[in-house]
C-alpha cells in the first residue's frame, strides 16, 4: 500500500491531487502547510512519497523538505515539490534541501501518476 | 520479504529498496564466500548493486526481470573476477 | 457544479480579499517583505489553482501579476501606485470573471480582450515582452546535430561499440549516449539512479563507471553512491531530458553517429569543436559573470515565453533575436535562422542545458536575502494557529440550521399552549405542571443551541470594514483629496446578517464623508490649520446586545444654520422651527427625506437619496442612527445595531380578534385606563400619564379593521417610544412576549409597509409583526 502525503495550502490543489491519487489506489494524507505535515510525521505517519507546495504559510515547502528529511524514517523517502513554470531557482533550492524532484502546476493525472512511478520503485 | 539472509545465501526478491541496502551490506561484510540469489528480484536499488559490486558474492541465480538480466547482470559479471554460475542452475 | 470548481471559487474569494488588502497595505508600507510575500503567495496560489480549469486567460493574467509581484519580492522593482492600480485592476477583473464563472462555469467571452491590455501594463515594468527584433536575421545554415565522441565512451565494451558503429554507419542513423554521474549523497534525496535507468526507453547498452578506487570493506559507506553509469539508447533527446529532468547536473548527453564512434575508437580527435565552445562558455562565465547571468536570465525568460505564450510572427522573431543575442553573450553563437517555434524551443533548451545557471552571488558577498530571513522567522515561529481547524461551511447550511432552531423554538413554545390546554380543557393541573417542567428543560437546551448557532453566525466587523481601504483609496484619488483611514475594533463580532446589512449604509456614510465632509482640497485643510491629509475613522464597539459603529471624519463639519435654511427652503421645516430649532436637531435634519447638503450633487453620493436612505435601512435592522457635528472640526455618525437580528423579541397584542407582534425594544409599558380617561385634544385622542400627554392611536382603525370596544371595559393601551416620542396604541388585549425568527414579507404582503415581517408562533399561527413607524403614518393619514 503506497501512501502519499500531500502538503499544500490550497484546498483546491489538495482536492484535485487527492482525487487523482485515490482513484489510482493510493492512500492519501493531507496537510495544509509544512508545520502540520511535520506534526503528522511526528505522530508516526510514514508516507512512501511526499508532494509539497513551495509557497505556504507557517512553514514553506523548502524548509519543510529540509526538516522532513531529518524526521525518523524519512531519510530516503522521495519528496516532490509542486512548482510553477517560473520557479527555476526554487527547484534548485529544493533539490539542495533534499527534494527528489518537482511537478509543474497544473498537475494532470498522467503527469502525477507517471512521476510517482518514476520516483517510487515498485509503486 | 525482499531480503532473506541465510548463513551463506542471500535471497533478494521483489523490489529491493534502499531500506535493504544496509542489512545486505552488513551481511556481505561478515559472510565468508557469500552467495546471492537474484532470481525473483525485480528491482535492485543502486546502493544494493554497489554493495554487490564491492563484495563480489557469487550470483547463484540470474534474475527473471528483463532489465536486470540483460543490462545489470553483465555488470556484476564483468566486474573483475566475481565468478557467476551458469544461468541454468536450478534455484 | 463540479465540486473542485466550487472549492476553487470559495478559495478564490478569500485569495482576492487577501490580495486586495495586502496591496493596499503594501502601498503604504512598501518595504515590508512579509507583506509582499503574502500577496505574492496569494497570487501564486491563484495562478496554480486556475490552471486546473480551462481558464487560460485567468492563468495568463495571474501569471503576469505574479511575475510583477515576484520582481517586487526579489527587490528588482519598487512597487508604485501605478503598479498597484494595475494589480488591483487585474484582480478586479478576475473578481468579475469569477462571478461569471459562478453563474456559467466559464469565463466571459470578452475575457481575452479584457485581459490583454492589463497583461501588457503588468509586464511593462518588467521590460515588457522580449524586445522586438530590429535587424534582419541572417539565413540559417544546415547545422549538424552530431556531437564529438566523449572520452567516457571507453566505458562501453569496445566490441559492442565497434558493432554499433558499423550498424549506425550502414543505416545512417544516430544514437544517444548518456553519462550519469550520481552525486555521492544522491540517495538522501531519494534518488535511485538504477531505477531511473531502468526506465530509459529503448535502452541498448548499460555500462558501469567504477570508482577510481573502492574503499576497504570496513570503511565502505553503503549510503554513499560511488558508482556511475554510461548508457546508449535509441530514445529521443526530448525523452531523455524529461526522464532525467531532476538530475540534469548529473547527466551528460551526446548524439553520435557511426563515424563519430569510429573516430573515437581510432583514437582520432573529434571533428567538431564542441569542446572548444564549452571552453568559451567557461571563459565567458568566468570573465563576466554578470553578463552570463543576464544572458541566462534572458534564455530562461525566452523559454518561459515559448512555453507559455507560444508566440508567432514578429513576436517569435523577437524572441529568436534575444536568444541569439544571449547565446552570443555566452560565447556560443547560434545561427539565428528563420524562427519556427519548435526549433527555437529546442535551441533554447540546449543552450540552457549547456550553460548552467551561473552562481547567484558571485562577486560581492551581498547581505543575506531578506525573504529567506522572513521565511525562517515564520517557520520557527512558535506561535500562530497551529492545529486550529477552520471549517468552511456554506452560508445556506448555517441559515438552515438557524431556521431549524427557530422551528424548535416554535415547537417548544407550543408546549406552553399544551400546558394551558391540559389545565383548561382537560382539567389536569398535574399534567399541565409536568408539561411546563418539560418545557423549561427544553427551553434551556433550545436557548443554548440557539446561542451556539448564533455564535457560528458571528463575524468580525473587519468583514464589513474590509472594503473601505480600497474604497477610500479610489475615492480620494478621484476627488483629489488625501485621506487616511483608521479602523478600530474590527474584532468586534456581530451576526452575519447585521454585518451584511451594514455594508450599504456604511458605504453611503463613508462616501458622504469623503464627498461632502472633507474639505475640497488639502490646501483648504492646511489653510484651516489642519493636516493636509484628512482622517476617516471607522470604529466598532460592542455595547451589550448592540454593536455601535461610528464613522468620523475631521472635515469641515455641518453648519447647522445652513442646514436649517436649506431645510426651510425645501419646505421641510416651518418658519417657527427655523427660528427655534437647536443645533443638534438641525444636524438631524440631514436625515429628512429629500435633503442634500451638497451645493452640487456629485456623482459619488447620489442625488439626495442620501442620509434618509441610510436611516431607513438601519432602522429596518432595528437600529438607530445619530449624527453629531462640530463646524470646522468634523462629523461623526453613529449607528447602533442589534448584535444579532436572527431572533427578535416581540410583544403579542391583539386587535379586532387578530394578533400582531410589536418589537419589544419599542415597548415602554402597558397600561389600562378607564374609557373616560381618554381625552381629546383637537382631533387627537390622548391620555395623560404621570403628567405627560400621550397621543393615543386606535390600532384597529389604523389597520382598517372593524372593531368597537366594549364601552364599559377598561382600555388597554400599549405605550411605545419612537424617535423619542411616546405614543399610545389602543389595543384589544395584551398577550405575552415571545422570541421569534422574523422572516421578511413575501408575496402580496411584500408591499404592505406597515408590517416588517412574519413569524411562526408555537400554535402554528402566523404572526404579523408591525412596523411601528409606518403604522403611525397610516394612523396620521386616517385622521
Coordinates of N, CA, C and O in Angstrom, one line a residue, chain C residues 65-207:
Chain C
X65 N 0.6 39.0 -13.2 CA 0.6 39.7 -11.9 C 1.6 39.1 -11.0 O 2.3 39.7 -10.3
X66 N 1.7 37.7 -11.1 CA 2.7 37.0 -10.2 C 4.1 37.4 -10.6 O 4.9 37.7 -9.7
X67 N 4.4 37.5 -11.9 CA 5.7 37.9 -12.3 C 6.1 39.3 -11.7 O 7.2 39.5 -11.3
X68 N 5.1 40.2 -11.8 CA 5.4 41.6 -11.3 C 5.7 41.5 -9.8 O 6.6 42.1 -9.3
X69 N 4.8 40.8 -9.1 CA 5.0 40.7 -7.7 C 6.3 40.0 -7.3 O 6.9 40.3 -6.3
X70 N 6.7 39.0 -8.1 CA 7.9 38.3 -7.9 C 9.1 39.3 -8.0 O 10.0 39.2 -7.2
X71 N 9.0 40.2 -9.0 CA 10.1 41.1 -9.2 C 10.1 42.1 -8.0 O 11.2 42.5 -7.5
X72 N 9.0 42.4 -7.4 CA 8.9 43.3 -6.3 C 9.5 42.5 -5.1 O 10.3 43.1 -4.3
X73 N 9.1 41.3 -5.0 CA 9.6 40.5 -3.9 C 11.1 40.3 -3.9 O 11.8 40.3 -2.9
X74 N 11.6 40.1 -5.1 CA 13.0 39.9 -5.3 C 13.8 41.3 -5.2 O 15.0 41.3 -5.3
X75 N 13.1 42.4 -5.0 CA 13.8 43.7 -4.8 C 14.2 44.2 -6.2 O 14.9 45.2 -6.2
X76 N 13.8 43.6 -7.3 CA 14.2 44.2 -8.6 C 13.3 45.4 -9.0 O 13.7 46.1 -9.9
X77 N 12.2 45.5 -8.3 CA 11.3 46.6 -8.7 C 10.7 47.2 -7.4 O 10.5 46.4 -6.4
X78 N 10.5 48.5 -7.4 CA 9.8 49.1 -6.3 C 8.3 49.3 -6.7 O 8.1 49.8 -7.8
X79 N 7.4 48.9 -5.8 CA 6.0 49.0 -6.1 C 5.6 50.4 -6.1 O 5.8 51.1 -5.0
X80 N 5.0 50.9 -7.2 CA 4.5 52.3 -7.1 C 3.0 52.2 -7.2 O 2.4 51.2 -7.5
X81 N 2.3 53.4 -7.1 CA 0.9 53.3 -7.1 C 0.3 53.0 -8.4 O -0.8 52.4 -8.5
X82 N 1.1 53.3 -9.5 CA 0.6 52.9 -10.8 C 0.5 51.4 -10.9 O -0.5 50.8 -11.4
X83 N 1.6 50.7 -10.4 CA 1.6 49.2 -10.5 C 0.5 48.7 -9.6 O -0.2 47.8 -10.0
X84 N 0.3 49.3 -8.4 CA -0.8 48.9 -7.5 C -2.1 49.0 -8.2 O -3.0 48.1 -8.2
X85 N -2.3 50.1 -8.9 CA -3.6 50.3 -9.7 C -3.8 49.2 -10.7 O -4.8 48.6 -10.7
X86 N -2.7 48.9 -11.4 CA -2.8 47.8 -12.4 C -3.1 46.4 -11.8 O -3.9 45.7 -12.2
X87 N -2.4 46.2 -10.6 CA -2.6 44.9 -10.0 C -4.1 44.9 -9.4 O -4.8 43.8 -9.6
X88 N -4.5 45.9 -8.8 CA -5.9 45.9 -8.3 C -6.9 45.8 -9.4 O -7.8 45.0 -9.3
X89 N -6.6 46.4 -10.5 CA -7.5 46.3 -11.7 C -7.5 44.9 -12.2 O -8.6 44.4 -12.5
X90 N -6.3 44.3 -12.2 CA -6.3 42.9 -12.6 C -7.2 42.0 -11.8 O -7.9 41.2 -12.2
X91 N -7.0 42.2 -10.4 CA -7.8 41.3 -9.6 C -9.3 41.7 -9.5 O -10.1 40.8 -9.3
X92 N -9.6 43.0 -9.8 CA -11.0 43.3 -10.0 C -11.6 42.6 -11.2 O -12.7 42.1 -11.2
X93 N -10.8 42.6 -12.3 CA -11.3 41.9 -13.5 C -11.5 40.4 -13.2 O -12.5 39.9 -13.6
X94 N -10.6 39.9 -12.4 CA -10.7 38.5 -12.1 C -12.0 38.2 -11.2 O -12.7 37.3 -11.4
X95 N -12.2 39.2 -10.3 CA -13.4 39.1 -9.5 C -14.6 39.0 -10.4 O -15.5 38.2 -10.1
X96 N -14.7 39.9 -11.3 CA -15.8 39.9 -12.3 C -15.9 38.6 -13.0 O -17.0 38.0 -13.2
X97 N -14.8 38.1 -13.5 CA -14.8 36.8 -14.2 C -15.3 35.7 -13.4 O -16.1 34.9 -13.8
X98 N -14.9 35.7 -12.1 CA -15.3 34.6 -11.2 C -16.8 34.6 -11.0 O -17.4 33.6 -10.8
X99 N -17.3 35.8 -10.9 CA -18.8 36.0 -10.7 C -19.5 35.3 -12.0 O -20.4 34.6 -11.8
X100 N -18.9 35.5 -13.1 CA -19.4 34.9 -14.3 C -19.2 33.4 -14.3 O -20.1 32.7 -14.7
X101 N -18.1 33.0 -13.8 CA -17.8 31.6 -13.7 C -18.8 30.9 -12.8 O -19.3 29.8 -13.0
X102 N -19.1 31.6 -11.6 CA -20.1 31.1 -10.7 C -21.4 30.8 -11.4 O -22.0 29.8 -11.1
X103 N -21.8 31.7 -12.2 CA -23.1 31.5 -12.9 C -23.0 30.6 -14.1 O -23.9 29.8 -14.3
X104 N -22.0 30.7 -14.9 CA -22.0 30.0 -16.1 C -20.9 28.9 -16.3 O -20.8 28.3 -17.3
X105 N -20.0 28.8 -15.2 CA -18.9 27.8 -15.2 C -18.0 28.0 -16.4 O -17.3 27.1 -16.8
X106 N -17.9 29.2 -16.9 CA -16.9 29.6 -17.9 C -16.6 31.0 -17.8 O -17.4 31.8 -17.3
X107 N -15.5 31.4 -18.4 CA -15.1 32.8 -18.4 C -16.0 33.6 -19.4 O -16.4 33.0 -20.4
X108 N -16.2 34.9 -19.2 CA -16.9 35.6 -20.2 C -16.2 35.6 -21.5 O -15.0 35.5 -21.6
X109 N -16.9 35.8 -22.6 CA -16.3 35.7 -23.9 C -15.3 36.8 -24.1 O -14.3 36.6 -24.9
X110 N -15.5 37.9 -23.4 CA -14.6 39.0 -23.6 C -13.3 38.9 -22.8 O -12.5 39.8 -22.9
X111 N -13.1 37.8 -22.1 CA -12.0 37.7 -21.1 C -10.7 38.0 -21.8 O -9.8 38.8 -21.3
X112 N -10.5 37.4 -23.0 CA -9.2 37.5 -23.6 C -8.9 39.0 -23.9 O -7.8 39.5 -23.6
X113 N -9.8 39.7 -24.5 CA -9.6 41.1 -24.9 C -9.5 41.9 -23.7 O -8.6 42.8 -23.6
X114 N -10.2 41.7 -22.6 CA -10.1 42.5 -21.4 C -8.8 42.3 -20.7 O -8.2 43.2 -20.2
X115 N -8.3 41.1 -20.8 CA -7.0 40.8 -20.1 C -5.8 41.4 -20.8 O -4.8 41.8 -20.2
X116 N -5.9 41.4 -22.2 CA -4.7 41.7 -23.0 C -4.1 43.0 -22.5 O -2.8 43.1 -22.3
X117 N -4.9 44.1 -22.4 CA -4.3 45.4 -22.1 C -3.6 45.4 -20.7 O -2.5 45.9 -20.5
X118 N -4.3 44.7 -19.8 CA -3.8 44.6 -18.4 C -2.5 43.9 -18.4 O -1.5 44.2 -17.7
X119 N -2.4 42.8 -19.1 CA -1.2 42.0 -19.1 C 0.0 42.8 -19.6 O 1.0 42.8 -19.1
X120 N -0.3 43.6 -20.7 CA 0.8 44.4 -21.2 C 1.2 45.4 -20.2 O 2.4 45.6 -19.9
X121 N 0.2 46.0 -19.5 CA 0.6 47.0 -18.4 C 1.4 46.4 -17.3 O 2.3 46.9 -16.8
X122 N 0.9 45.2 -16.9 CA 1.6 44.5 -15.8 C 3.0 44.1 -16.2 O 3.9 44.1 -15.3
X123 N 3.2 43.8 -17.4 CA 4.5 43.3 -17.8 C 5.4 44.5 -18.2 O 6.7 44.3 -18.3
X124 N 4.8 45.7 -18.4 CA 5.6 46.8 -18.8 C 6.8 47.1 -17.8 O 7.9 47.3 -18.3
X125 N 6.5 47.2 -16.5 CA 7.7 47.5 -15.6 C 8.8 46.4 -15.6 O 9.9 46.7 -15.2
X126 N 8.5 45.3 -16.1 CA 9.5 44.2 -16.2 C 10.2 44.2 -17.5 O 10.9 43.3 -17.9
X127 N 10.0 45.3 -18.3 CA 10.7 45.4 -19.5 C 9.8 44.9 -20.7 O 10.2 44.8 -21.8
X128 N 8.6 44.6 -20.4 CA 7.6 44.2 -21.4 C 8.0 42.8 -22.0 O 8.8 42.1 -21.4
X129 N 7.4 42.5 -23.1 CA 7.7 41.3 -23.8 C 9.2 41.4 -24.3 O 9.7 42.5 -24.4
X130 N 9.8 40.3 -24.5 CA 11.2 40.4 -25.1 C 11.3 41.4 -26.2 O 10.4 41.5 -27.0
X131 N 12.3 42.2 -26.2 CA 12.5 43.3 -27.1 C 12.3 42.9 -28.6 O 12.6 41.8 -29.0
X132 N 11.7 43.8 -29.4 CA 11.4 43.5 -30.8 C 12.7 43.5 -31.6 O 13.7 44.2 -31.3
X133 N 12.7 42.6 -32.6 CA 13.9 42.5 -33.4 C 14.1 43.7 -34.3 O 13.1 44.1 -34.9
X134 N 15.2 44.3 -34.3 CA 15.4 45.5 -35.1 C 16.0 45.1 -36.5 O 15.5 45.5 -37.5
X135 N 17.1 44.3 -36.4 CA 17.8 44.0 -37.7 C 17.3 42.6 -38.2 O 16.8 41.8 -37.5
X136 N 17.5 42.5 -39.5 CA 17.1 41.2 -40.1 C 18.0 40.1 -39.7 O 19.2 40.3 -39.4
X137 N 17.4 38.9 -39.6 CA 18.2 37.8 -39.1 C 18.9 37.1 -40.2 O 18.3 36.9 -41.3
X138 N 20.1 36.7 -40.0 CA 20.8 36.1 -41.1 C 20.2 34.7 -41.4 O 19.6 34.1 -40.6
X139 N 20.5 34.2 -42.6 CA 20.0 32.9 -43.0 C 20.6 31.8 -42.2 O 21.8 31.9 -41.7
X140 N 19.9 30.7 -42.2 CA 20.4 29.6 -41.4 C 21.2 28.6 -42.2 O 20.8 28.3 -43.3
X141 N 22.2 28.1 -41.7 CA 22.9 27.0 -42.4 C 22.5 25.7 -41.8 O 22.0 25.6 -40.7
X142 N 22.7 24.7 -42.6 CA 22.3 23.3 -42.1 C 23.2 22.9 -41.0 O 24.3 22.3 -41.2
X143 N 22.8 23.1 -39.8 CA 23.6 22.8 -38.6 C 23.6 21.3 -38.3 O 22.5 20.7 -38.4
X144 N 24.7 20.7 -38.1 CA 24.7 19.3 -37.7 C 24.4 19.1 -36.3 O 24.8 19.9 -35.4
X145 N 23.8 18.0 -35.9 CA 23.4 17.7 -34.5 C 24.4 16.7 -33.9 O 24.3 16.4 -32.8
X146 N 25.3 16.3 -34.7 CA 26.2 15.2 -34.2 C 27.3 15.8 -33.3 O 28.0 16.8 -33.7
X147 N 27.4 15.3 -32.2 CA 28.4 15.7 -31.2 C 29.7 15.0 -31.4 O 29.8 14.0 -32.2
X148 N 30.7 15.4 -30.8 CA 32.0 14.7 -30.8 C 31.9 13.6 -29.7 O 31.3 13.8 -28.7
X149 N 32.6 12.5 -30.0 CA 32.5 11.4 -29.0 C 33.3 11.7 -27.8 O 34.5 12.2 -27.8
X150 N 32.7 11.6 -26.6 CA 33.5 11.9 -25.4 C 34.3 10.8 -24.9 O 34.1 9.6 -25.4
X151 N 35.3 11.1 -24.0 CA 36.2 10.1 -23.5 C 35.5 8.9 -22.9 O 35.9 7.7 -23.0
X152 N 34.4 9.2 -22.2 CA 33.8 8.1 -21.4 C 33.1 7.1 -22.3 O 32.6 6.1 -21.7
X153 N 33.2 7.2 -23.6 CA 32.7 6.2 -24.4 C 33.5 4.9 -24.2 O 33.1 3.8 -24.4
X154 N 34.7 5.0 -23.6 CA 35.6 3.9 -23.3 C 34.9 3.0 -22.3 O 35.3 1.8 -22.2
X155 N 34.0 3.5 -21.5 CA 33.4 2.7 -20.5 C 32.5 1.6 -21.1 O 32.2 0.6 -20.4
X156 N 32.2 1.8 -22.4 CA 31.4 0.7 -23.1 C 32.4 -0.4 -23.6 O 33.6 -0.1 -23.8
X157 N 31.9 -1.5 -23.7 CA 32.6 -2.6 -24.2 C 33.0 -2.3 -25.7 O 32.2 -1.9 -26.5
X158 N 34.3 -2.4 -26.0 CA 34.8 -2.0 -27.3 C 34.2 -2.8 -28.4 O 33.9 -2.2 -29.5
X159 N 34.0 -4.1 -28.2 CA 33.5 -4.9 -29.2 C 32.0 -4.4 -29.6 O 31.7 -4.3 -30.8
X160 N 31.3 -4.2 -28.5 CA 29.9 -3.7 -28.8 C 29.9 -2.3 -29.5 O 29.1 -2.1 -30.4
X161 N 30.9 -1.5 -29.1 CA 31.0 -0.2 -29.8 C 31.2 -0.3 -31.3 O 30.6 0.4 -32.1
X162 N 32.1 -1.2 -31.6 CA 32.5 -1.4 -33.0 C 31.3 -1.9 -33.8 O 31.0 -1.4 -34.8
X163 N 30.6 -2.9 -33.2 CA 29.4 -3.4 -33.9 C 28.4 -2.3 -34.1 O 27.8 -2.1 -35.2
X164 N 28.1 -1.5 -33.0 CA 27.1 -0.5 -33.1 C 27.5 0.6 -34.1 O 26.7 1.0 -34.9
X165 N 28.8 0.9 -34.1 CA 29.3 2.0 -35.1 C 29.0 1.5 -36.5 O 28.5 2.3 -37.3
X166 N 29.3 0.3 -36.8 CA 29.1 -0.1 -38.2 C 27.6 -0.2 -38.6 O 27.2 0.2 -39.7
X167 N 26.8 -0.6 -37.6 CA 25.4 -0.6 -37.9 C 24.9 0.9 -38.1 O 24.1 1.1 -39.1
X168 N 25.4 1.8 -37.3 CA 24.9 3.2 -37.5 C 25.4 3.8 -38.8 O 24.7 4.5 -39.4
X169 N 26.7 3.4 -39.2 CA 27.2 3.9 -40.5 C 26.3 3.3 -41.6 O 25.9 4.0 -42.5
X170 N 26.0 2.0 -41.5 CA 25.2 1.4 -42.6 C 23.9 2.0 -42.7 O 23.4 2.2 -43.8
X171 N 23.3 2.3 -41.6 CA 21.9 2.8 -41.6 C 21.8 4.3 -41.6 O 20.7 4.9 -41.6
X172 N 23.0 5.0 -41.6 CA 23.0 6.5 -41.4 C 22.2 7.0 -40.2 O 21.5 8.0 -40.3
X173 N 22.2 6.2 -39.2 CA 21.4 6.5 -38.0 C 22.3 7.1 -36.9 O 23.5 7.1 -37.0
X174 N 21.7 7.6 -35.9 CA 22.4 8.1 -34.7 C 21.9 7.4 -33.4 O 20.8 6.8 -33.4
X175 N 22.7 7.5 -32.4 CA 22.2 7.1 -31.1 C 22.6 8.1 -30.0 O 23.5 8.9 -30.2
X176 N 21.8 8.0 -29.0 CA 22.1 9.0 -27.9 C 22.9 8.2 -26.8 O 22.6 7.1 -26.5
X177 N 24.0 8.8 -26.3 CA 24.8 8.3 -25.3 C 24.8 9.2 -24.1 O 24.9 10.4 -24.2
X178 N 24.5 8.5 -22.9 CA 24.4 9.3 -21.7 C 25.4 8.9 -20.7 O 25.6 7.7 -20.5
X179 N 26.0 9.8 -20.0 CA 26.8 9.5 -18.9 C 26.1 10.1 -17.7 O 25.7 11.2 -17.6
X180 N 25.9 9.2 -16.7 CA 25.1 9.5 -15.5 C 26.1 9.4 -14.3 O 26.5 8.3 -14.0
X181 N 26.4 10.5 -13.7 CA 27.4 10.5 -12.6 C 26.6 11.0 -11.3 O 26.5 12.2 -11.1
X182 N 26.0 10.0 -10.6 CA 25.2 10.4 -9.4 C 26.1 11.1 -8.4 O 27.3 10.8 -8.3
X183 N 25.5 12.1 -7.7 CA 26.1 12.7 -6.5 C 26.4 11.6 -5.5 O 25.6 10.7 -5.4
X184 N 27.4 11.8 -4.7 CA 27.7 10.8 -3.6 C 26.5 10.7 -2.7 O 26.1 9.7 -2.2
X185 N 25.8 11.9 -2.4 CA 24.7 11.9 -1.5 C 23.4 11.8 -2.1 O 22.4 12.1 -1.5
X186 N 23.3 11.3 -3.3 CA 22.0 11.3 -4.0 C 21.0 10.4 -3.4 O 19.8 10.7 -3.5
X187 N 21.4 9.4 -2.6 CA 20.4 8.5 -2.0 C 19.6 9.3 -1.0 O 18.4 9.0 -0.7
X188 N 20.2 10.3 -0.4 CA 19.5 11.1 0.6 C 18.5 12.1 0.0 O 17.9 12.9 0.7
X189 N 18.4 12.1 -1.3 CA 17.3 12.9 -2.0 C 16.4 11.9 -2.6 O 15.6 12.2 -3.4
X190 N 16.5 10.6 -2.1 CA 15.6 9.5 -2.6 C 15.9 9.3 -4.1 O 15.0 8.8 -4.8
X191 N 17.0 9.6 -4.6 CA 17.3 9.3 -6.0 C 17.9 7.9 -6.0 O 18.6 7.4 -5.2
X192 N 17.4 7.1 -7.0 CA 17.9 5.8 -7.2 C 18.3 5.7 -8.7 O 17.4 5.4 -9.6
X193 N 19.5 6.0 -9.0 CA 20.0 6.0 -10.4 C 19.6 4.8 -11.2 O 19.1 4.9 -12.4
X194 N 19.7 3.6 -10.7 CA 19.4 2.4 -11.4 C 18.0 2.3 -11.7 O 17.6 1.9 -12.8
X195 N 17.1 2.8 -10.8 CA 15.7 2.8 -11.1 C 15.4 3.7 -12.2 O 14.5 3.4 -13.1
X196 N 16.0 4.9 -12.2 CA 15.8 5.8 -13.3 C 16.3 5.2 -14.7 O 15.6 5.3 -15.7
X197 N 17.4 4.6 -14.6 CA 18.0 4.0 -15.9 C 17.0 2.9 -16.4 O 16.9 2.7 -17.6
X198 N 16.4 2.1 -15.4 CA 15.6 1.0 -15.9 C 14.4 1.6 -16.7 O 13.7 0.8 -17.3
X199 N 14.1 2.9 -16.5 CA 13.0 3.5 -17.2 C 13.4 4.1 -18.6 O 12.6 4.7 -19.3
X200 N 14.7 4.1 -18.9 CA 15.1 4.7 -20.2 C 14.5 3.8 -21.3 O 14.7 2.6 -21.4
X201 N 13.8 4.5 -22.2 CA 13.2 3.7 -23.3 C 14.2 3.3 -24.3 O 15.2 4.0 -24.5
X202 N 14.0 2.2 -24.9 CA 14.9 1.6 -26.0 C 16.4 1.7 -25.5 O 17.2 2.1 -26.3
X203 N 16.6 1.2 -24.3 CA 18.0 1.1 -23.8 C 18.8 0.0 -24.6 O 18.3 -1.1 -24.7
X204 N 19.9 0.5 -25.2 CA 20.6 -0.5 -26.0 C 21.7 -1.1 -25.2 O 22.0 -2.3 -25.3
X205 N 22.4 -0.3 -24.3 CA 23.5 -0.9 -23.6 C 23.8 0.0 -22.3 O 23.7 1.2 -22.3
X206 N 24.0 -0.8 -21.2 CA 24.4 -0.1 -20.0 C 25.8 -0.4 -19.6 O 26.2 -1.5 -19.7
X207 N 26.6 0.6 -19.3 CA 27.9 0.4 -18.8 C 28.1 0.9 -17.4 O 27.4 1.8 -17.0

